[in-house]
Amino acid sequence: KSFLFFRLTSVFHQLLILTMLFLRTVFNSSVIVHPPGFYIIGFQSFPSVNIYFIFIAIVYVVTVLFNGLLIIVVVINRSLHTPKFLAVSNLAVIDICLNTCTIPGMIKIFLVQDNFIPFNLCLVQMFFYYIFATSECYALTILAYDRLVAICFPLRHNSINTVRSMCCIMSITWCLVLGSITYSTSIMTNLSFCNSVRVFSYFCDYAPVFRLACNDNSMQWSVGSFLSIVNLAVPFSFIVLSYVSILVTVFRMKTLDRRLKALATCVEHIIIVAIFFIPILVIFTIGFYLGAIPPDQRVLSLSMASCLPPCINPIVYSLKTKEIKTRALALVRKNKPIGLKQ
């Protein structure tokens, strides 16, 4: 049955290519040809794929549970309704949504052995993935801004960094992200796909999809490259400059105790920034521009770099942030079944 299924899939794929070749020949070259959909083939040649997908499923469960707990703790505790924890909650929501964009689809491909995704659904997945992946960059930047104001302007912290100002900053970043990703995704509809419809990635990724086009894709390449630089390099540069300012301020403090106390408030943020930015920057720099990473390794590296940070972020904040840790433990103990309490 499995052999018959793959044979039917292969025949359908060949018929699809022949149909698109016929349309390209019959119609004028200005006509846009959209295929029924794409095949996601990023993990077809990956060894031990079963173990990897079990691991990814565990990552997704942990992501939802820990981020959900973090959001609930912040929402039900009025003492945590502060600019910092508003930004932390924003990051937790983004983490859940980011992994929801890709991991359920990856698990479906593994369980059902169906790697076909319709064209419109492909664009929807692409849109939401890049919305939340880009928002993750800016959410981490907002947390860096919070630490910058708290340490460099301690006397004016409460007047500068209010809940209202934090909501305004978050709203502006969301509007910028929505605008840029809406434009970059919408121009994908200008492409014709007349040849292959096999996407070598773990989801409907932007670059692997537009490279399949049989008409000019220079606009999509330019927009993708520009937004990659802006949405990765600009937030990362702001975070680096923020910590340079923080270090300058810390070393001007007179006592060692004050220095250590100030730096301790930044530890959890530095960890999640490193976990998110460093792998992605390395992969994009080496793979996208130098082309030195084999495709299989690039897909595996990108999927790990994308899926692991949303899982690790709430764990870091739960273990490192005293306010979250104590209230989360209290909430778990309060809702523990009576039999377990005894």
Short mmCIF file of C-alpha atoms in Angstrom, two decimals:
data_model
loop_
_atom_site.label_atom_id
_atom_site.label_comp_id
_atom_site.label_asym_id
_atom_site.label_seq_id
_atom_site.Cartn_x
_atom_site.Cartn_y
_atom_site.Cartn_z
CA LYS A 1 0.00 0.00 0.00
CA SER A 2 2.83 2.34 0.88
CA PHE A 3 4.54 1.61 -2.46
CA LEU A 4 1.26 2.21 -4.33
CA PHE A 5 0.74 5.51 -2.48
CA PHE A 6 4.19 6.79 -3.47
CA ARG A 7 3.69 5.65 -7.08
CA LEU A 8 0.37 7.55 -7.28
CA THR A 9 2.03 10.61 -5.74
CA SER A 10 4.82 10.43 -8.31
CA VAL A 11 2.34 10.12 -11.20
CA PHE A 12 0.32 13.07 -9.88
CA HIS A 13 3.49 15.15 -9.58
CA GLN A 14 4.49 14.35 -13.19
CA LEU A 15 1.01 15.24 -14.46
CA LEU A 16 1.20 18.52 -12.53
CA ILE A 17 4.52 19.45 -14.16
CA LEU A 18 3.23 18.52 -17.63
CA THR A 19 0.12 20.65 -17.10
CA MET A 20 2.19 23.69 -16.08
CA LEU A 21 4.54 23.23 -19.03
CA PHE A 22 1.52 23.10 -21.33
CA LEU A 23 0.09 26.31 -19.81
CA ARG A 24 3.44 28.07 -20.18
CA THR A 25 3.60 27.05 -23.85
CA VAL A 26 -0.01 27.90 -24.74
CA PHE A 27 -0.43 31.20 -22.90
CA ASN A 28 1.51 34.39 -23.22
CA SER A 29 4.57 34.70 -20.94
CA SER A 30 2.87 37.59 -19.12
CA VAL A 31 0.23 35.23 -17.75
CA ILE A 32 0.89 34.22 -14.13
CA VAL A 33 0.74 30.45 -13.58
CA HIS A 34 0.08 29.30 -10.02
CA PRO A 35 0.34 25.58 -9.25
CA PRO A 36 -2.25 23.74 -7.15
CA GLY A 37 0.37 23.52 -4.41
CA PHE A 38 3.88 22.52 -3.36
CA TYR A 39 5.64 19.46 -1.93
CA ILE A 40 7.69 19.99 1.24
CA ILE A 41 10.69 17.68 0.88
CA GLY A 42 13.16 19.02 3.44
CA PHE A 43 13.36 15.84 5.51
CA GLN A 44 13.00 13.13 2.87
CA SER A 45 16.69 12.21 2.85
CA PHE A 46 17.29 12.92 6.53
CA PRO A 47 18.47 9.85 8.55
CA SER A 48 16.74 9.00 11.85
CA VAL A 49 13.82 11.25 10.90
CA ASN A 50 11.51 9.35 13.30
CA ILE A 51 13.58 10.32 16.33
CA TYR A 52 13.78 13.93 15.16
CA PHE A 53 10.01 14.28 14.78
CA ILE A 54 9.40 12.76 18.23
CA PHE A 55 11.85 15.31 19.62
CA ILE A 56 10.06 18.14 17.76
CA ALA A 57 6.69 16.98 19.12
CA ILE A 58 8.08 17.13 22.69
CA VAL A 59 9.49 20.60 21.96
CA TYR A 60 6.03 21.78 20.86
CA VAL A 61 4.29 20.39 23.95
CA VAL A 62 6.86 22.06 26.23
CA THR A 63 6.53 25.32 24.29
CA VAL A 64 2.75 25.45 24.73
CA LEU A 65 2.74 24.34 28.39
CA PHE A 66 5.52 26.59 29.71
CA ASN A 67 4.60 29.67 27.69
CA GLY A 68 0.95 29.16 28.57
CA LEU A 69 1.88 28.93 32.27
CA LEU A 70 4.00 32.08 31.95
CA ILE A 71 1.12 34.03 30.37
CA ILE A 72 -1.37 32.83 33.01
CA VAL A 73 0.98 33.76 35.87
CA VAL A 74 1.45 37.29 34.51
CA VAL A 75 -2.27 37.78 33.77
CA ILE A 76 -3.63 36.66 37.17
CA ASN A 77 -1.01 38.48 39.29
CA ARG A 78 -1.65 42.22 39.32
CA SER A 79 1.79 42.85 40.80
CA LEU A 80 3.28 41.59 37.51
CA HIS A 81 1.32 44.06 35.38
CA THR A 82 4.49 46.04 34.73
CA PRO A 83 6.24 47.08 31.50
CA LYS A 84 8.84 44.31 31.84
CA PHE A 85 6.36 41.48 32.25
CA LEU A 86 4.08 42.94 29.60
CA ALA A 87 7.04 42.52 27.23
CA VAL A 88 7.70 39.02 28.62
CA SER A 89 4.05 38.05 27.94
CA ASN A 90 4.33 39.45 24.43
CA LEU A 91 7.35 37.19 23.83
CA ALA A 92 5.48 34.16 25.26
CA VAL A 93 2.50 34.68 22.91
CA ILE A 94 4.88 35.01 19.95
CA ASP A 95 6.73 31.83 21.00
CA ILE A 96 3.52 29.75 21.01
CA CYS A 97 2.38 31.13 17.65
CA LEU A 98 5.82 30.74 16.03
CA ASN A 99 6.08 27.02 16.77
CA THR A 100 2.40 26.50 15.93
CA CYS A 101 3.12 27.79 12.40
CA THR A 102 5.57 24.99 11.60
CA ILE A 103 5.66 22.07 14.05
CA PRO A 104 2.07 20.74 13.58
CA GLY A 105 2.65 20.77 9.80
CA MET A 106 5.95 18.92 10.22
CA ILE A 107 4.27 16.31 12.43
CA LYS A 108 1.44 15.92 9.88
CA ILE A 109 3.99 15.17 7.14
CA PHE A 110 5.57 12.52 9.40
CA LEU A 111 2.34 10.86 10.59
CA VAL A 112 0.19 10.99 7.44
CA GLN A 113 3.05 10.84 4.91
CA ASP A 114 1.40 13.74 3.07
CA ASN A 115 3.86 16.50 2.21
CA PHE A 116 1.56 18.39 -0.20
CA ILE A 117 0.42 21.90 0.76
CA PRO A 118 -2.03 23.93 -1.39
CA PHE A 119 -0.70 27.15 -2.94
CA ASN A 120 -2.86 29.57 -0.90
CA LEU A 121 -2.21 27.68 2.33
CA CYS A 122 1.52 27.82 1.53
CA LEU A 123 1.37 31.63 1.36
CA VAL A 124 -0.67 31.74 4.60
CA GLN A 125 1.93 29.62 6.41
CA MET A 126 4.74 31.75 4.99
CA PHE A 127 2.98 34.95 6.09
CA PHE A 128 2.32 33.88 9.69
CA TYR A 129 5.73 32.25 10.15
CA TYR A 130 7.59 35.40 9.17
CA ILE A 131 5.19 37.59 11.15
CA PHE A 132 6.04 35.75 14.37
CA ALA A 133 9.72 35.08 13.57
CA THR A 134 10.25 38.79 12.91
CA SER A 135 8.19 39.75 15.95
CA GLU A 136 10.45 37.51 18.04
CA CYS A 137 13.44 39.68 17.04
CA TYR A 138 11.65 42.86 18.07
CA ALA A 139 10.24 41.31 21.27
CA LEU A 140 13.80 40.53 22.40
CA THR A 141 14.81 44.07 21.43
CA ILE A 142 12.00 45.51 23.57
CA LEU A 143 13.25 43.50 26.56
CA ALA A 144 16.74 44.93 25.94
CA TYR A 145 15.22 48.42 25.95
CA ASP A 146 13.58 47.64 29.31
CA ARG A 147 16.94 46.63 30.82
CA LEU A 148 18.64 49.68 29.29
CA VAL A 149 16.20 52.11 30.89
CA ALA A 150 16.16 50.25 34.23
CA ILE A 151 19.97 50.26 34.65
CA CYS A 152 21.08 53.42 32.84
CA PHE A 153 18.22 55.66 34.04
CA PRO A 154 17.21 54.18 37.42
CA LEU A 155 15.76 57.42 38.83
CA ARG A 156 13.63 58.07 35.75
CA HIS A 157 12.78 54.43 35.02
CA ASN A 158 9.19 54.58 36.28
CA SER A 159 8.43 57.76 34.36
CA ILE A 160 10.10 56.71 31.08
CA ASN A 161 9.12 53.05 30.91
CA THR A 162 5.41 53.00 31.75
CA VAL A 163 2.82 50.40 30.76
CA ARG A 164 1.37 52.91 28.30
CA SER A 165 4.73 53.62 26.64
CA MET A 166 5.50 49.89 26.47
CA CYS A 167 2.14 49.24 24.77
CA CYS A 168 2.92 52.01 22.26
CA ILE A 169 6.36 50.54 21.47
CA MET A 170 4.91 47.04 21.05
CA SER A 171 2.11 48.35 18.81
CA ILE A 172 4.58 50.21 16.59
CA THR A 173 6.77 47.11 16.16
CA TRP A 174 3.72 44.96 15.35
CA CYS A 175 2.55 47.48 12.73
CA LEU A 176 6.02 47.59 11.12
CA VAL A 177 6.22 43.81 11.04
CA LEU A 178 2.70 43.38 9.63
CA GLY A 179 3.33 45.96 6.91
CA SER A 180 6.68 44.57 5.75
CA ILE A 181 5.65 40.89 5.82
CA THR A 182 2.31 41.59 4.12
CA TYR A 183 4.14 43.28 1.26
CA SER A 184 6.86 40.62 0.93
CA THR A 185 4.29 37.80 0.91
CA SER A 186 1.88 39.54 -1.49
CA ILE A 187 4.55 39.95 -4.20
CA MET A 188 4.94 36.16 -4.27
CA THR A 189 1.65 36.08 -6.20
CA ASN A 190 3.45 37.81 -9.11
CA LEU A 191 5.55 34.70 -9.72
CA SER A 192 4.81 31.91 -12.17
CA PHE A 193 5.68 28.33 -11.21
CA CYS A 194 6.05 26.29 -14.39
CA ASN A 195 8.70 23.73 -13.49
CA SER A 196 9.39 22.12 -10.11
CA VAL A 197 7.02 22.46 -7.15
CA ARG A 198 9.30 20.69 -4.66
CA VAL A 199 10.27 23.00 -1.77
CA PHE A 200 13.49 21.89 -0.09
CA SER A 201 12.68 23.14 3.40
CA TYR A 202 10.65 22.15 6.46
CA PHE A 203 7.81 24.58 5.62
CA CYS A 204 6.82 26.99 2.83
CA ASP A 205 9.97 29.06 3.22
CA TYR A 206 10.33 32.33 1.33
CA ALA A 207 13.63 31.82 -0.52
CA PRO A 208 13.16 28.12 -1.47
CA VAL A 209 9.72 28.96 -2.90
CA PHE A 210 10.59 32.04 -4.97
CA ARG A 211 13.65 30.25 -6.42
CA LEU A 212 11.24 27.78 -8.06
CA ALA A 213 9.67 30.54 -10.18
CA CYS A 214 10.14 30.47 -13.96
CA ASN A 215 9.77 34.25 -14.40
CA ASP A 216 11.86 37.11 -12.99
CA ASN A 217 12.20 36.81 -9.19
CA SER A 218 14.71 39.62 -8.65
CA MET A 219 12.12 41.73 -6.79
CA GLN A 220 11.43 38.90 -4.33
CA TRP A 221 15.17 38.32 -3.84
CA SER A 222 15.81 42.02 -3.18
CA VAL A 223 12.89 42.36 -0.75
CA GLY A 224 13.83 39.13 1.07
CA SER A 225 17.48 40.16 1.40
CA PHE A 226 16.62 43.68 2.54
CA LEU A 227 14.09 42.56 5.14
CA SER A 228 16.46 39.83 6.41
CA ILE A 229 19.14 42.45 7.04
CA VAL A 230 16.73 44.99 8.58
CA ASN A 231 14.80 42.54 10.77
CA LEU A 232 17.86 40.64 12.01
CA ALA A 233 20.78 43.08 11.98
CA VAL A 234 18.94 46.19 13.24
CA PRO A 235 17.39 44.55 16.35
CA PHE A 236 20.61 42.67 17.11
CA SER A 237 22.66 45.87 16.74
CA PHE A 238 20.31 47.72 19.10
CA ILE A 239 20.64 44.91 21.67
CA VAL A 240 24.45 44.96 21.42
CA LEU A 241 24.56 48.77 21.79
CA SER A 242 22.15 48.56 24.72
CA TYR A 243 24.45 46.18 26.56
CA VAL A 244 27.49 48.30 25.75
CA SER A 245 25.69 51.22 27.43
CA ILE A 246 24.67 48.98 30.33
CA LEU A 247 28.26 47.78 30.84
CA VAL A 248 29.56 51.36 30.79
CA THR A 249 26.98 52.32 33.42
CA VAL A 250 27.68 49.22 35.53
CA PHE A 251 31.44 49.79 35.63
CA ARG A 252 30.84 53.36 36.78
CA MET A 253 29.08 52.03 39.90
CA LYS A 254 31.19 52.33 43.02
CA THR A 255 30.56 48.99 44.73
CA LEU A 256 31.00 45.46 43.41
CA ASP A 257 27.71 44.40 45.01
CA ARG A 258 25.75 46.96 42.97
CA ARG A 259 27.52 45.89 39.79
CA LEU A 260 26.72 42.22 40.29
CA LYS A 261 23.12 42.99 41.21
CA ALA A 262 22.63 45.07 38.04
CA LEU A 263 24.21 42.45 35.78
CA ALA A 264 22.18 39.65 37.40
CA THR A 265 18.95 41.24 36.12
CA CYS A 266 20.25 40.86 32.54
CA VAL A 267 21.35 37.21 32.64
CA GLU A 268 18.11 35.60 31.47
CA HIS A 269 17.74 38.09 28.62
CA ILE A 270 21.32 37.58 27.42
CA ILE A 271 20.75 33.81 27.37
CA ILE A 272 17.62 33.94 25.19
CA VAL A 273 19.17 36.55 22.86
CA ALA A 274 22.19 34.28 22.32
CA ILE A 275 19.99 31.20 21.78
CA PHE A 276 17.86 32.97 19.16
CA PHE A 277 20.19 35.30 17.27
CA ILE A 278 23.56 33.53 17.12
CA PRO A 279 22.44 30.32 15.29
CA ILE A 280 20.26 32.22 12.81
CA LEU A 281 22.92 34.85 12.07
CA VAL A 282 25.57 32.16 11.55
CA ILE A 283 23.31 30.03 9.32
CA PHE A 284 22.15 32.95 7.18
CA THR A 285 25.63 34.44 6.87
CA ILE A 286 27.33 31.18 5.89
CA GLY A 287 24.47 29.45 4.06
CA PHE A 288 22.48 32.18 2.35
CA TYR A 289 25.33 34.39 1.18
CA LEU A 290 28.33 32.03 0.98
CA GLY A 291 26.41 28.86 0.06
CA ALA A 292 28.76 26.64 2.08
CA ILE A 293 26.15 24.62 4.06
CA PRO A 294 24.76 21.42 2.44
CA PRO A 295 20.94 21.64 1.95
CA ASP A 296 20.16 18.82 4.41
CA GLN A 297 22.23 20.42 7.16
CA ARG A 298 20.77 23.86 6.42
CA VAL A 299 17.18 22.57 6.78
CA LEU A 300 18.01 20.76 10.03
CA SER A 301 19.92 23.75 11.45
CA LEU A 302 17.20 26.25 10.56
CA SER A 303 14.42 24.06 11.96
CA MET A 304 16.33 23.64 15.24
CA ALA A 305 17.21 27.34 15.40
CA SER A 306 13.56 28.23 14.80
CA CYS A 307 11.85 25.66 17.06
CA LEU A 308 14.13 25.52 20.12
CA PRO A 309 14.18 29.19 21.31
CA PRO A 310 10.36 29.37 21.86
CA CYS A 311 10.70 26.20 23.97
CA ILE A 312 13.69 27.43 25.99
CA ASN A 313 12.59 31.06 26.55
CA PRO A 314 9.88 30.41 29.18
CA ILE A 315 12.09 27.86 30.98
CA VAL A 316 14.86 30.45 31.29
CA TYR A 317 12.46 33.09 32.59
CA SER A 318 10.76 30.62 34.97
CA LEU A 319 14.08 29.47 36.46
CA LYS A 320 16.00 32.76 36.41
CA THR A 321 13.30 35.34 37.23
CA LYS A 322 12.36 35.20 40.91
CA GLU A 323 8.97 36.93 40.47
CA ILE A 324 7.82 34.42 37.86
CA LYS A 325 9.30 31.38 39.60
CA THR A 326 7.66 31.94 42.99
CA ARG A 327 4.22 32.73 41.54
CA ALA A 328 4.34 29.83 39.05
CA LEU A 329 5.16 27.37 41.85
CA ALA A 330 2.36 28.81 43.97
CA LEU A 331 -0.10 28.43 41.09
CA VAL A 332 0.93 24.81 40.43
CA ARG A 333 0.64 23.91 44.15
CA LYS A 334 -2.75 25.61 44.39
CA ASN A 335 -4.16 23.60 41.46
CA LYS A 336 -2.54 20.27 42.39
CA PRO A 337 -5.08 17.43 42.93
CA ILE A 338 -5.92 16.66 46.59
CA GLY A 339 -4.42 13.15 46.40
CA LEU A 340 -1.09 14.53 45.21
CA LYS A 341 -1.06 17.22 47.92
CA GLN A 342 -1.21 14.57 50.59
#
